[in-house]
C-alpha cells in the first residue's frame, strides 16, 4: 500500500504524542493486515479507540456487539463480503456510519455500496488525510443523530431525519409539516397567530385569502393527534393556535 499517504507523527515539546483525547470508537474490518495496522496507528494518534477484525463474520459479530462512532469496511472480505455485512447491519437497525474501502471504483460499485446502506465510499489507493477528514465528518454527523431532538411531553422531533415520534411511534412528515411542528415545539404553551406561522414557516407575508395553513394543520393533527388519547395542537378561535397538553 505504498500509494497511501502517511500522516507525519505529531510532535509536542518533549517528544511524540503517545496518548490522545478519545474522540470515539472506530471499527476496522479489513483483511489486509498492513493497511489495517496503518489505519489503526493513525486513528489512535487522532484520539480514537480502534478495534480490528480481518474477516466478515467476525466483523459483523463485533459490530453488532459494540457501539461505534464509525465503521471502516473493506468490500472484499473472507467469509462475508463488505456489502452484505453492511446490509445486515442496516437490517438489524444499526445506524453507525459505514465507510466502504475498496479497489472497486466504478459508478455501479459505488451505487451498490451506497444502496446497501454505506454512508461514504473511498476507493483504494486513497489519501489518508482525506480518509481521516471523511471519518471526522461522519463522526460529527453521528453525534448529531444520537443527540436528543427537541421535545414536548411524549412528542420528540428528529432534526436530522425530519421525522417525529410520539410514545415511541415513528411519524413520517413532509418538510413543511416538520417545519410547522418544529415551530410549535420551540414555542410550547404559547399562542401563535396565523400570521406568525405563515411568516416563520413559509417565509412570506400572511394572505388571509389562503388556506394553506389550514391544510397543513389538518394533515399535522391527523398524524400527531388522531391516534393518541391526548391532543397537543389546539385552536384558539380568533386568536391562533397552541401546542399544549391542556385544552384551551
mmCIF file of N, CA and C in Angstrom, residues 37-109:
data_model
loop_
_atom_site.group_PDB
_atom_site.id
_atom_site.type_symbol
_atom_site.label_atom_id
_atom_site.label_comp_id
_atom_site.label_asym_id
_atom_site.label_seq_id
_atom_site.Cartn_x
_atom_site.Cartn_y
_atom_site.Cartn_z
ATOM 1 N N UNK A 37 -3.114 -2.070 10.076
ATOM 2 C CA UNK A 37 -2.179 -1.547 11.069
ATOM 3 C C UNK A 37 -1.916 -0.067 10.882
ATOM 4 N N UNK A 38 -1.758 0.358 9.628
ATOM 5 C CA UNK A 38 -1.556 1.778 9.337
ATOM 6 C C UNK A 38 -2.758 2.598 9.782
ATOM 7 N N UNK A 39 -3.936 2.127 9.415
ATOM 8 C CA UNK A 39 -5.145 2.857 9.798
ATOM 9 C C UNK A 39 -5.303 2.922 11.310
ATOM 10 N N UNK A 40 -5.005 1.810 11.957
ATOM 11 C CA UNK A 40 -5.155 1.763 13.411
ATOM 12 C C UNK A 40 -4.211 2.757 14.091
ATOM 13 N N UNK A 41 -2.951 2.781 13.687
ATOM 14 C CA UNK A 41 -1.985 3.705 14.293
ATOM 15 C C UNK A 41 -2.393 5.153 14.056
ATOM 16 N N UNK A 42 -2.809 5.451 12.841
ATOM 17 C CA UNK A 42 -3.182 6.827 12.518
ATOM 18 C C UNK A 42 -4.409 7.274 13.298
ATOM 19 N N UNK A 43 -5.388 6.391 13.444
ATOM 20 C CA UNK A 43 -6.604 6.749 14.166
ATOM 21 C C UNK A 43 -6.345 6.909 15.658
ATOM 22 N N UNK A 44 -5.477 6.068 16.204
ATOM 23 C CA UNK A 44 -5.117 6.205 17.621
ATOM 24 C C UNK A 44 -4.432 7.543 17.854
ATOM 25 N N UNK A 45 -3.550 7.937 16.931
ATOM 26 C CA UNK A 45 -2.891 9.236 17.048
ATOM 27 C C UNK A 45 -3.886 10.389 16.993
ATOM 28 N N UNK A 46 -5.005 10.172 16.288
ATOM 29 C CA UNK A 46 -6.028 11.204 16.196
ATOM 30 C C UNK A 46 -6.985 11.187 17.383
ATOM 31 N N UNK A 47 -6.764 10.266 18.327
ATOM 32 C CA UNK A 47 -7.566 10.264 19.541
ATOM 33 C C UNK A 47 -8.704 9.269 19.574
ATOM 34 N N UNK A 48 -8.754 8.332 18.616
ATOM 35 C CA UNK A 48 -9.825 7.339 18.581
ATOM 36 C C UNK A 48 -9.388 6.038 19.257
ATOM 37 N N UNK A 49 -10.350 5.342 19.803
ATOM 38 C CA UNK A 49 -10.145 3.950 20.195
ATOM 39 C C UNK A 49 -10.476 3.091 18.977
ATOM 40 N N UNK A 50 -9.702 2.045 18.743
ATOM 41 C CA UNK A 50 -9.840 1.292 17.495
ATOM 42 C C UNK A 50 -9.911 -0.206 17.764
ATOM 43 N N UNK A 51 -10.889 -0.867 17.143
ATOM 44 C CA UNK A 51 -10.975 -2.332 17.114
ATOM 45 C C UNK A 51 -10.762 -2.786 15.669
ATOM 46 N N UNK A 52 -10.240 -4.003 15.519
ATOM 47 C CA UNK A 52 -9.961 -4.516 14.175
ATOM 48 C C UNK A 52 -10.389 -5.971 14.072
ATOM 49 N N UNK A 53 -11.054 -6.290 12.964
ATOM 50 C CA UNK A 53 -11.372 -7.672 12.602
ATOM 51 C C UNK A 53 -10.955 -7.876 11.153
ATOM 52 N N UNK A 54 -10.492 -9.102 10.830
ATOM 53 C CA UNK A 54 -9.941 -9.339 9.498
ATOM 54 C C UNK A 54 -10.829 -10.184 8.603
ATOM 55 N N UNK A 55 -12.053 -10.521 9.018
ATOM 56 C CA UNK A 55 -12.964 -11.232 8.127
ATOM 57 C C UNK A 55 -14.396 -10.780 8.387
ATOM 58 N N UNK A 56 -15.275 -11.089 7.433
ATOM 59 C CA UNK A 56 -16.643 -10.604 7.502
ATOM 60 C C UNK A 56 -17.451 -11.086 8.694
ATOM 61 N N UNK A 57 -17.513 -12.409 8.968
ATOM 62 C CA UNK A 57 -18.309 -12.884 10.108
ATOM 63 C C UNK A 57 -17.861 -12.286 11.445
ATOM 64 N N UNK A 58 -16.546 -12.220 11.669
ATOM 65 C CA UNK A 58 -16.055 -11.630 12.917
ATOM 66 C C UNK A 58 -16.364 -10.142 12.975
ATOM 67 N N UNK A 59 -16.273 -9.467 11.825
ATOM 68 C CA UNK A 59 -16.596 -8.048 11.781
ATOM 69 C C UNK A 59 -18.054 -7.791 12.092
ATOM 70 N N UNK A 60 -18.937 -8.620 11.549
ATOM 71 C CA UNK A 60 -20.369 -8.473 11.826
ATOM 72 C C UNK A 60 -20.656 -8.698 13.303
ATOM 73 N N UNK A 61 -20.082 -9.740 13.878
ATOM 74 C CA UNK A 61 -20.296 -10.022 15.300
ATOM 75 C C UNK A 61 -19.810 -8.871 16.164
ATOM 76 N N UNK A 62 -18.624 -8.338 15.831
ATOM 77 C CA UNK A 62 -18.068 -7.233 16.616
ATOM 78 C C UNK A 62 -18.949 -5.982 16.472
ATOM 79 N N UNK A 63 -19.394 -5.703 15.250
ATOM 80 C CA UNK A 63 -20.212 -4.513 15.014
ATOM 81 C C UNK A 63 -21.538 -4.584 15.767
ATOM 82 N N UNK A 64 -22.133 -5.773 15.805
ATOM 83 C CA UNK A 64 -23.430 -5.935 16.482
ATOM 84 C C UNK A 64 -23.297 -5.937 17.996
ATOM 85 N N UNK A 65 -22.107 -6.235 18.499
ATOM 86 C CA UNK A 65 -21.944 -6.345 19.954
ATOM 87 C C UNK A 65 -21.420 -5.058 20.587
ATOM 88 N N UNK A 66 -21.020 -4.076 19.771
ATOM 89 C CA UNK A 66 -20.467 -2.844 20.318
ATOM 90 C C UNK A 66 -21.162 -1.621 19.773
ATOM 91 N N UNK A 67 -20.740 -0.461 20.265
ATOM 92 C CA UNK A 67 -21.246 0.811 19.772
ATOM 93 C C UNK A 67 -20.061 1.590 19.199
ATOM 94 N N UNK A 68 -20.172 1.976 17.943
ATOM 95 C CA UNK A 68 -19.058 2.617 17.244
ATOM 96 C C UNK A 68 -19.456 3.972 16.684
ATOM 97 N N UNK A 69 -18.482 4.870 16.663
ATOM 98 C CA UNK A 69 -18.699 6.178 16.051
ATOM 99 C C UNK A 69 -18.639 6.082 14.539
ATOM 100 N N UNK A 70 -17.902 5.088 14.024
ATOM 101 C CA UNK A 70 -17.784 4.888 12.579
ATOM 102 C C UNK A 70 -17.203 3.493 12.325
ATOM 103 N N UNK A 71 -17.583 2.884 11.208
ATOM 104 C CA UNK A 71 -17.061 1.574 10.811
ATOM 105 C C UNK A 71 -16.403 1.701 9.445
ATOM 106 N N UNK A 72 -15.124 1.293 9.361
ATOM 107 C CA UNK A 72 -14.403 1.248 8.093
ATOM 108 C C UNK A 72 -14.478 -0.177 7.580
ATOM 109 N N UNK A 73 -15.045 -0.348 6.412
ATOM 110 C CA UNK A 73 -15.424 -1.677 5.951
ATOM 111 C C UNK A 73 -14.867 -1.958 4.565
ATOM 112 N N UNK A 74 -13.989 -2.965 4.480
ATOM 113 C CA UNK A 74 -13.474 -3.391 3.184
ATOM 114 C C UNK A 74 -14.569 -4.146 2.430
ATOM 115 N N UNK A 75 -14.544 -4.044 1.116
ATOM 116 C CA UNK A 75 -15.567 -4.722 0.301
ATOM 117 C C UNK A 75 -15.278 -6.216 0.226
ATOM 118 N N UNK A 76 -14.052 -6.571 -0.154
ATOM 119 C CA UNK A 76 -13.723 -7.976 -0.404
ATOM 120 C C UNK A 76 -13.134 -8.600 0.851
ATOM 121 N N UNK A 77 -14.004 -9.224 1.635
ATOM 122 C CA UNK A 77 -13.612 -9.841 2.896
ATOM 123 C C UNK A 77 -13.854 -11.338 2.844
ATOM 124 N N UNK A 78 -13.024 -12.127 3.529
ATOM 125 C CA UNK A 78 -13.298 -13.560 3.595
ATOM 126 C C UNK A 78 -14.523 -13.852 4.452
ATOM 127 N N UNK A 79 -15.315 -14.798 4.013
ATOM 128 C CA UNK A 79 -16.443 -15.262 4.808
ATOM 129 C C UNK A 79 -17.732 -14.512 4.580
ATOM 130 N N UNK A 80 -17.667 -13.209 4.463
ATOM 131 C CA UNK A 80 -18.846 -12.371 4.250
ATOM 132 C C UNK A 80 -18.351 -11.052 3.668
ATOM 133 N N UNK A 81 -18.787 -10.719 2.456
ATOM 134 C CA UNK A 81 -18.267 -9.501 1.828
ATOM 135 C C UNK A 81 -18.821 -8.256 2.514
ATOM 136 N N UNK A 82 -18.145 -7.133 2.284
ATOM 137 C CA UNK A 82 -18.486 -5.907 2.983
ATOM 138 C C UNK A 82 -19.875 -5.379 2.677
ATOM 139 N N UNK A 83 -20.314 -5.520 1.430
ATOM 140 C CA UNK A 83 -21.654 -5.053 1.069
ATOM 141 C C UNK A 83 -22.713 -5.850 1.820
ATOM 142 N N UNK A 84 -22.561 -7.165 1.881
ATOM 143 C CA UNK A 84 -23.513 -7.998 2.614
ATOM 144 C C UNK A 84 -23.473 -7.693 4.102
ATOM 145 N N UNK A 85 -22.277 -7.445 4.620
ATOM 146 C CA UNK A 85 -22.138 -7.100 6.044
ATOM 147 C C UNK A 85 -22.872 -5.794 6.348
ATOM 148 N N UNK A 86 -22.679 -4.808 5.495
ATOM 149 C CA UNK A 86 -23.343 -3.521 5.692
ATOM 150 C C UNK A 86 -24.860 -3.682 5.631
ATOM 151 N N UNK A 87 -25.328 -4.465 4.681
ATOM 152 C CA UNK A 87 -26.764 -4.688 4.548
ATOM 153 C C UNK A 87 -27.324 -5.369 5.795
ATOM 154 N N UNK A 88 -26.574 -6.317 6.347
ATOM 155 C CA UNK A 88 -27.012 -6.997 7.570
ATOM 156 C C UNK A 88 -27.113 -6.020 8.743
ATOM 157 N N UNK A 89 -26.164 -5.101 8.831
ATOM 158 C CA UNK A 89 -26.210 -4.102 9.907
ATOM 159 C C UNK A 89 -27.471 -3.249 9.801
ATOM 160 N N UNK A 90 -27.791 -2.809 8.602
ATOM 161 C CA UNK A 90 -28.982 -1.974 8.429
ATOM 162 C C UNK A 90 -30.255 -2.765 8.685
ATOM 163 N N UNK A 91 -30.262 -4.039 8.340
ATOM 164 C CA UNK A 91 -31.428 -4.880 8.640
ATOM 165 C C UNK A 91 -31.635 -5.028 10.142
ATOM 166 N N UNK A 92 -30.539 -4.949 10.907
ATOM 167 C CA UNK A 92 -30.612 -5.016 12.373
ATOM 168 C C UNK A 92 -30.838 -3.630 12.977
ATOM 169 N N UNK A 93 -31.124 -2.648 12.108
ATOM 170 C CA UNK A 93 -31.393 -1.264 12.527
ATOM 171 C C UNK A 93 -30.201 -0.622 13.221
ATOM 172 N N UNK A 94 -28.991 -1.030 12.841
ATOM 173 C CA UNK A 94 -27.786 -0.367 13.339
ATOM 174 C C UNK A 94 -27.486 0.835 12.454
ATOM 175 N N UNK A 95 -27.278 1.994 13.099
ATOM 176 C CA UNK A 95 -27.178 3.253 12.364
ATOM 177 C C UNK A 95 -25.782 3.856 12.366
ATOM 178 N N UNK A 96 -24.787 3.115 12.852
ATOM 179 C CA UNK A 96 -23.439 3.663 12.839
ATOM 180 C C UNK A 96 -23.008 4.001 11.408
ATOM 181 N N UNK A 97 -22.296 5.119 11.214
ATOM 182 C CA UNK A 97 -21.802 5.440 9.876
ATOM 183 C C UNK A 97 -20.851 4.360 9.364
ATOM 184 N N UNK A 98 -21.003 3.994 8.104
ATOM 185 C CA UNK A 98 -20.148 2.999 7.457
ATOM 186 C C UNK A 98 -19.450 3.650 6.262
ATOM 187 N N UNK A 99 -18.120 3.546 6.236
ATOM 188 C CA UNK A 99 -17.341 3.999 5.084
ATOM 189 C C UNK A 99 -16.759 2.770 4.403
ATOM 190 N N UNK A 100 -17.116 2.554 3.143
ATOM 191 C CA UNK A 100 -16.594 1.425 2.387
ATOM 192 C C UNK A 100 -15.205 1.766 1.851
ATOM 193 N N UNK A 101 -14.260 0.826 1.991
ATOM 194 C CA UNK A 101 -12.910 0.962 1.460
ATOM 195 C C UNK A 101 -12.701 -0.150 0.433
ATOM 196 N N UNK A 102 -12.418 0.201 -0.818
ATOM 197 C CA UNK A 102 -12.349 -0.852 -1.826
ATOM 198 C C UNK A 102 -11.627 -0.396 -3.085
ATOM 199 N N UNK A 103 -11.073 -1.374 -3.799
ATOM 200 C CA UNK A 103 -10.487 -1.098 -5.114
ATOM 201 C C UNK A 103 -11.567 -1.017 -6.182
ATOM 202 N N UNK A 104 -12.790 -1.426 -5.860
ATOM 203 C CA UNK A 104 -13.896 -1.346 -6.809
ATOM 204 C C UNK A 104 -14.342 0.112 -6.907
ATOM 205 N N UNK A 105 -14.076 0.750 -8.031
ATOM 206 C CA UNK A 105 -14.287 2.193 -8.108
ATOM 207 C C UNK A 105 -15.266 2.623 -9.200
ATOM 208 N N UNK A 106 -15.944 1.663 -9.832
ATOM 209 C CA UNK A 106 -16.895 2.044 -10.875
ATOM 210 C C UNK A 106 -18.134 2.683 -10.244
ATOM 211 N N UNK A 107 -18.853 3.435 -11.057
ATOM 212 C CA UNK A 107 -20.092 4.053 -10.574
ATOM 213 C C UNK A 107 -21.058 2.977 -10.090
ATOM 214 N N UNK A 108 -21.138 1.871 -10.820
ATOM 215 C CA UNK A 108 -22.051 0.786 -10.436
ATOM 216 C C UNK A 108 -21.696 0.225 -9.066
ATOM 217 N N UNK A 109 -20.389 0.053 -8.801
ATOM 218 C CA UNK A 109 -19.957 -0.446 -7.498
ATOM 219 C C UNK A 109 -20.320 0.532 -6.389
#
